[in-house]
Short mmCIF file of N, CA, C and O in Angstrom, two decimals:
data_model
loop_
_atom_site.label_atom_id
_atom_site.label_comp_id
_atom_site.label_asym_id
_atom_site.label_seq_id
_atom_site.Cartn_x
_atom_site.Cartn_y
_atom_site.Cartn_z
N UNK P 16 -7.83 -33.16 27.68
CA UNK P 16 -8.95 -32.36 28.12
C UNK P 16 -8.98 -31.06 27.31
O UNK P 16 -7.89 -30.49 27.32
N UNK P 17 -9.79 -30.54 26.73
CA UNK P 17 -9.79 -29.51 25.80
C UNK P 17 -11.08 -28.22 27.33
O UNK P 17 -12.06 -28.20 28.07
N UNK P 18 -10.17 -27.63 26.90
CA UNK P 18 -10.53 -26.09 28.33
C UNK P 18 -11.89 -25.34 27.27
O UNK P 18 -11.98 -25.43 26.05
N UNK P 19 -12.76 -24.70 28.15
CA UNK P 19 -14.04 -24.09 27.44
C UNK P 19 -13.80 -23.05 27.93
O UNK P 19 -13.07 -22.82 28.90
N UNK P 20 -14.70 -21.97 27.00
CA UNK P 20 -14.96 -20.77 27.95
C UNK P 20 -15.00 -20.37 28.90
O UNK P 20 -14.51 -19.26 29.13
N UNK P 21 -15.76 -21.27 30.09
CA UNK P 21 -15.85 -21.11 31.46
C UNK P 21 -14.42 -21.46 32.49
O UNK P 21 -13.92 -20.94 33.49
N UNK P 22 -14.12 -22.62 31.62
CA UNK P 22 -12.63 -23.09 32.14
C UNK P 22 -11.53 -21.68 32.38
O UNK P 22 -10.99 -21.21 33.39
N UNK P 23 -11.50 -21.28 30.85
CA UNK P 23 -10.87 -19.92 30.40
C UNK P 23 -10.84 -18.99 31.62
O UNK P 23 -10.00 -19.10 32.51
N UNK P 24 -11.95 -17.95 31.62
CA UNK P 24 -12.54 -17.28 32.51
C UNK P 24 -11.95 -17.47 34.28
O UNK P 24 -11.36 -16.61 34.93
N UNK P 25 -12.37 -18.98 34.78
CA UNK P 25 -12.42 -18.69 36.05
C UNK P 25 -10.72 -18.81 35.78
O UNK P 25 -10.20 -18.39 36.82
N UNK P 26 -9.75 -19.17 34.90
CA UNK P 26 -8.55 -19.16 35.39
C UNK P 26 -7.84 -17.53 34.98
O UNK P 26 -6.69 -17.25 35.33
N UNK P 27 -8.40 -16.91 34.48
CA UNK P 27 -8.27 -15.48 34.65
C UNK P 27 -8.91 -15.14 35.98
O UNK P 27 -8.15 -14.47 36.68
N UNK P 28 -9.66 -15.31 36.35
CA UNK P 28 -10.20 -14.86 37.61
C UNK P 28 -9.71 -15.47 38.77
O UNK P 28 -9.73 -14.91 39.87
N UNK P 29 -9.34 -16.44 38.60
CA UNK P 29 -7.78 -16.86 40.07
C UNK P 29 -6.84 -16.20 39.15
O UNK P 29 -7.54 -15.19 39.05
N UNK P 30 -5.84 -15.94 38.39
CA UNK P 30 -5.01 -15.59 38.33
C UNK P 30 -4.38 -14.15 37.67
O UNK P 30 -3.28 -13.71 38.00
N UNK P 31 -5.12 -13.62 36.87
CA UNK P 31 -4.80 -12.68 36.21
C UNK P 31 -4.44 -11.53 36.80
O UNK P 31 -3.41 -11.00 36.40
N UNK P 32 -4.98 -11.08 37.58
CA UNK P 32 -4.97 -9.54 38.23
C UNK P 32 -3.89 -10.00 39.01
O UNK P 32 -2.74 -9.59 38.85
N UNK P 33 -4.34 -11.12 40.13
CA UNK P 33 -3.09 -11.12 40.95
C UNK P 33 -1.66 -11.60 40.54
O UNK P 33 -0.64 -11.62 41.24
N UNK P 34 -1.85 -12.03 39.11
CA UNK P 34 0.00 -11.90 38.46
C UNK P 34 0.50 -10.55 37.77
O UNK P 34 1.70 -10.24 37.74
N UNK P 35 -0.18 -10.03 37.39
CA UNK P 35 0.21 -8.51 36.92
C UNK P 35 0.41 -7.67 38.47
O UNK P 35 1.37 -6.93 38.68
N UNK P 36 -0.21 -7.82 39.06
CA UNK P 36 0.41 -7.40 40.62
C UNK P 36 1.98 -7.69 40.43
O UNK P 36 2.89 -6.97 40.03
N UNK P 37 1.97 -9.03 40.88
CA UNK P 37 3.05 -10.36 41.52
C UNK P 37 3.93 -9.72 40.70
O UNK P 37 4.88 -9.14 41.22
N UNK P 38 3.76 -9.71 39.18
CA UNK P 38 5.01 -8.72 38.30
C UNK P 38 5.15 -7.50 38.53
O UNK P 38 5.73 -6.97 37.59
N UNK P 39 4.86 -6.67 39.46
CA UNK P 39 5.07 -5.14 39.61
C UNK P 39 3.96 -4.25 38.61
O UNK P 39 4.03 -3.02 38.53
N UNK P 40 3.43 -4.67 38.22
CA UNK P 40 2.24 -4.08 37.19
C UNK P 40 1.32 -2.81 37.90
O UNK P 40 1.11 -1.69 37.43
N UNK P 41 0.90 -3.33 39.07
CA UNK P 41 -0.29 -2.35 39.50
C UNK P 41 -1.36 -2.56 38.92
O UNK P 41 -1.78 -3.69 38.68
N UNK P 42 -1.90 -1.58 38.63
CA UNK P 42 -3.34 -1.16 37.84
C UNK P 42 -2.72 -0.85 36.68
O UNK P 42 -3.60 -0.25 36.07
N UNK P 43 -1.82 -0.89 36.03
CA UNK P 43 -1.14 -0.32 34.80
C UNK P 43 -0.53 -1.73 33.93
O UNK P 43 0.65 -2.04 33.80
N UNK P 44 -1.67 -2.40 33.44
CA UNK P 44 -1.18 -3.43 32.42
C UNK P 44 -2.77 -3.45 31.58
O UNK P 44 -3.94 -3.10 31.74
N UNK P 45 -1.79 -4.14 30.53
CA UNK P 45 -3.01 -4.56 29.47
C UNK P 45 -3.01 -5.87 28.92
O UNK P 45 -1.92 -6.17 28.43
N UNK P 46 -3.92 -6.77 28.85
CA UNK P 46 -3.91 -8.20 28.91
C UNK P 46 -3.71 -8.60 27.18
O UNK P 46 -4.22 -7.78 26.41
N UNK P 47 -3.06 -9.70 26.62
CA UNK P 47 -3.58 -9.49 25.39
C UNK P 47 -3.67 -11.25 25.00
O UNK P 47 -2.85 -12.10 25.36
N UNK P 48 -4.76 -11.45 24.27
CA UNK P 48 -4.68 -12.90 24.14
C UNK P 48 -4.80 -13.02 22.54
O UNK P 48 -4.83 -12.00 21.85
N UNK P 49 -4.85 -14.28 21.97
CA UNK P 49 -5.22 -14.48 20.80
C UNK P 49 -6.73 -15.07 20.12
O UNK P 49 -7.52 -15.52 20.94
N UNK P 50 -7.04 -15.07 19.02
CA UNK P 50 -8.56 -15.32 18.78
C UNK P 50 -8.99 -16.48 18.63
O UNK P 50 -9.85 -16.87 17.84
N UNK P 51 -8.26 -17.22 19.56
CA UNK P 51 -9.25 -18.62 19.60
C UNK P 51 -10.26 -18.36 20.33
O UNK P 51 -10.31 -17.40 21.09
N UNK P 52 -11.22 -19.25 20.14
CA UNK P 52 -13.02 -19.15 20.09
C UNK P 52 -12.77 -18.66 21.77
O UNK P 52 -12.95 -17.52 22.20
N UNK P 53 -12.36 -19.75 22.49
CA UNK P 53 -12.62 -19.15 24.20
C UNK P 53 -11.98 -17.96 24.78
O UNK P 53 -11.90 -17.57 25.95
N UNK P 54 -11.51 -17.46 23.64
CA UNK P 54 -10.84 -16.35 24.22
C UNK P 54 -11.98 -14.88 23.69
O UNK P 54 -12.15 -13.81 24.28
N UNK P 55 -12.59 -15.39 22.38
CA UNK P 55 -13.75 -14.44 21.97
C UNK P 55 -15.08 -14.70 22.28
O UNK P 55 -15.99 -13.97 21.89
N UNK P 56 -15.29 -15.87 23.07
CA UNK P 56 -16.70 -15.90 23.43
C UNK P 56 -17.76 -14.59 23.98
O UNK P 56 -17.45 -13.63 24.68
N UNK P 57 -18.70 -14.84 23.58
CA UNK P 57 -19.92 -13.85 24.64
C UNK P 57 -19.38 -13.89 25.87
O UNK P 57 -19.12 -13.02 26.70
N UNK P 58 -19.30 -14.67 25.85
CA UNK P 58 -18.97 -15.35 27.59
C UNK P 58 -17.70 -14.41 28.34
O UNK P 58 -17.90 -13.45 29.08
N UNK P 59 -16.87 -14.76 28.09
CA UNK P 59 -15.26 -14.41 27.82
C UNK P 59 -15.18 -12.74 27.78
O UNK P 59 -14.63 -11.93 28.52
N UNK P 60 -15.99 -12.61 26.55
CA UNK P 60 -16.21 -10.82 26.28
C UNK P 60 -16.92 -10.39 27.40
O UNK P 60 -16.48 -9.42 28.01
N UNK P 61 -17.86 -10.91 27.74
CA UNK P 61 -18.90 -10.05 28.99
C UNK P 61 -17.97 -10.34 30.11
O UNK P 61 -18.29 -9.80 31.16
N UNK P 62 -16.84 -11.09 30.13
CA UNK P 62 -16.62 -11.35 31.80
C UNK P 62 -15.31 -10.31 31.74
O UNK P 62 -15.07 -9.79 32.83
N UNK P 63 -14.63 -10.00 30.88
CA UNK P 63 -13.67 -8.81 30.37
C UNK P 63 -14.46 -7.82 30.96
O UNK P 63 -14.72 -7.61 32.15
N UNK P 64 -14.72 -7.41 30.23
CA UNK P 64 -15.92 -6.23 30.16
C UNK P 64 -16.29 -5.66 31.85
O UNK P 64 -15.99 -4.61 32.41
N UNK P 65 -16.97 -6.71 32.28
CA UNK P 65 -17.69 -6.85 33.96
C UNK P 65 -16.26 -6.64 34.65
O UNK P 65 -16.17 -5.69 35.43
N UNK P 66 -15.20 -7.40 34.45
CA UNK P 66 -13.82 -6.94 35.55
C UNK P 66 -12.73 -5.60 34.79
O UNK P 66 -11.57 -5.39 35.14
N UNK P 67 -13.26 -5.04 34.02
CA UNK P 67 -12.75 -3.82 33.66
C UNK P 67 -11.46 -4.10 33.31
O UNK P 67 -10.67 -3.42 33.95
N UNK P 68 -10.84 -5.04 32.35
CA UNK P 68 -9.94 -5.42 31.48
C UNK P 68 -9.78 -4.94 30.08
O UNK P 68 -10.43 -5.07 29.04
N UNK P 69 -8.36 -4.14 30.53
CA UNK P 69 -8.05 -3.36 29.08
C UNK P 69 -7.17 -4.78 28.29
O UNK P 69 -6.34 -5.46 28.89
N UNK P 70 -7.62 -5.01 26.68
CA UNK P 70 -7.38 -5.89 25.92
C UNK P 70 -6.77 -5.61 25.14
O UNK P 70 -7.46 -4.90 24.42
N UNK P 71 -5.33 -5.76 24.55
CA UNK P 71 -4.44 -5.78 23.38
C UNK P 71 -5.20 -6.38 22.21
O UNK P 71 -5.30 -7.60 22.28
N UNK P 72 -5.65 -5.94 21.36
CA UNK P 72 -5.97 -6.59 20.49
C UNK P 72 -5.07 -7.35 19.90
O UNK P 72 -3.86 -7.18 20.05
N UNK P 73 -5.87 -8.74 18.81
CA UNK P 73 -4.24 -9.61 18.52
C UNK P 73 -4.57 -10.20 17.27
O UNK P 73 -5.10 -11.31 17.19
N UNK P 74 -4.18 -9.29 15.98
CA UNK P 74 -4.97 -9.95 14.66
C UNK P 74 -4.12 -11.36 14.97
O UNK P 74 -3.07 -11.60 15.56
N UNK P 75 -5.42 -12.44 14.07
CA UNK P 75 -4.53 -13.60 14.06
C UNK P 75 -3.59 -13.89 13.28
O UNK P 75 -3.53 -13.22 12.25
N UNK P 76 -2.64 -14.87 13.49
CA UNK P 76 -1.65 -15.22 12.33
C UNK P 76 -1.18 -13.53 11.93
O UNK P 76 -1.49 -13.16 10.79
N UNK P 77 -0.54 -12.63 12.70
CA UNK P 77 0.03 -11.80 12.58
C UNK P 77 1.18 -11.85 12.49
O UNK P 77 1.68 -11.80 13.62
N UNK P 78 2.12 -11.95 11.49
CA UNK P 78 3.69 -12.23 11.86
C UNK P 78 4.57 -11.12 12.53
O UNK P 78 5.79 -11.22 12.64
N UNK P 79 3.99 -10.29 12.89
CA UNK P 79 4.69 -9.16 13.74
C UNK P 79 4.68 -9.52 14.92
O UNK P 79 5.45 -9.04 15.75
N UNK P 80 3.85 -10.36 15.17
CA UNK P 80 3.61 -10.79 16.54
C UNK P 80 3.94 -12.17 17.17
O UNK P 80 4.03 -12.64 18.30
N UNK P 81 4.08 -12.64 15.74
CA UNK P 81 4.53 -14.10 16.28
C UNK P 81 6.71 -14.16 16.74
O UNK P 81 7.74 -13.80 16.17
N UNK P 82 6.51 -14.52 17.46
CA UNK P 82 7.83 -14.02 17.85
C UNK P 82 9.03 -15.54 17.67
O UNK P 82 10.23 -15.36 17.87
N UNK P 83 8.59 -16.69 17.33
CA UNK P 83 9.08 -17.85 16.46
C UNK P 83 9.76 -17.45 15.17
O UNK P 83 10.85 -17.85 14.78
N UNK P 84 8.86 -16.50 14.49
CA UNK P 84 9.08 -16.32 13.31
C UNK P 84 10.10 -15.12 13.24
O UNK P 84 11.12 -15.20 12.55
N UNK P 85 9.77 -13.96 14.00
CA UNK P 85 10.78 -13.48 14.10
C UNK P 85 12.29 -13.48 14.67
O UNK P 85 13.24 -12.73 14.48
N UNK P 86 12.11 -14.66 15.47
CA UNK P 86 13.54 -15.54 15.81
C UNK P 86 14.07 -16.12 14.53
O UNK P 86 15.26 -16.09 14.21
N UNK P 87 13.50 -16.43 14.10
CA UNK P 87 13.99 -16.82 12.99
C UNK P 87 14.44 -16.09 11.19
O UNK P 87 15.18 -16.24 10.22
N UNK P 88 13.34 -15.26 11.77
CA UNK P 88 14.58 -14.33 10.59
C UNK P 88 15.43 -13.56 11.31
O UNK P 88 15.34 -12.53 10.65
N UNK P 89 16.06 -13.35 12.04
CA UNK P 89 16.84 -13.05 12.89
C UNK P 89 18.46 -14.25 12.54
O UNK P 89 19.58 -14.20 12.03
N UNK P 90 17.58 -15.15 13.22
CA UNK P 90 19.19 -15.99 13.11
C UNK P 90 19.38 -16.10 11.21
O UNK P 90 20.47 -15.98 10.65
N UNK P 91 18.52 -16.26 10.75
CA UNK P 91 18.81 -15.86 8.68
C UNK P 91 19.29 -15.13 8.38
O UNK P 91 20.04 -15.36 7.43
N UNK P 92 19.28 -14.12 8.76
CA UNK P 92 19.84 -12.46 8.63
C UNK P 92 21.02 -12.62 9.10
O UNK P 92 21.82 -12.07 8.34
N UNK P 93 21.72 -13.30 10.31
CA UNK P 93 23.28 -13.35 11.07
C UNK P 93 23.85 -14.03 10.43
O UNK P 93 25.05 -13.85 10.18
N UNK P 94 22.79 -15.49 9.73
CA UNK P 94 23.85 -16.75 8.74
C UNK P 94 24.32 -16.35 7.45
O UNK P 94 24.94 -17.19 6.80
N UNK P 95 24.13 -15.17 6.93
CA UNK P 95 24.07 -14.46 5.88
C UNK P 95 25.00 -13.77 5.72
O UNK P 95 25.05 -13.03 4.74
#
């Protein structure tokens, strides 16, 4: 089953706010996703937007961020 925009959305809207709670968060978190299409839709953007969601931006294919990759030069660096 491949998830759409709308799919996206309502499962932020059951879950999002009330797991940044559930983690001790409060009102003091910032969400951050990556740029696949349902995550940048109109759709997606206006429903951010409408529930007052602060967004991490997330260039793609960022290797600072990919954290695989930095496991791995990590254990390269120790075999060394």
């Amino acid at each position: 089953v491949i998830m759409k925009f709308n799919d996206y959305t309502s499962i932020l809207d059951e879950n999002l706010k009330a797991s940044a709670q559930d983690l001790g968060h409060g009102r003091l978190w910032v969400f951050q996703h990556d740029k696949v299409s349902k995550h940048t839709s109109k759709f997606t953007t206006t429903w951010i937007q409408k529930k007052k969601v602060t967004v991490q931006p997330w260039p793609s294919m960022s290797p600072a961020l990919n954290p695989h990759r930095e496991s791995l030069a990590t254990i390269e660096s120790q075999n060394q």
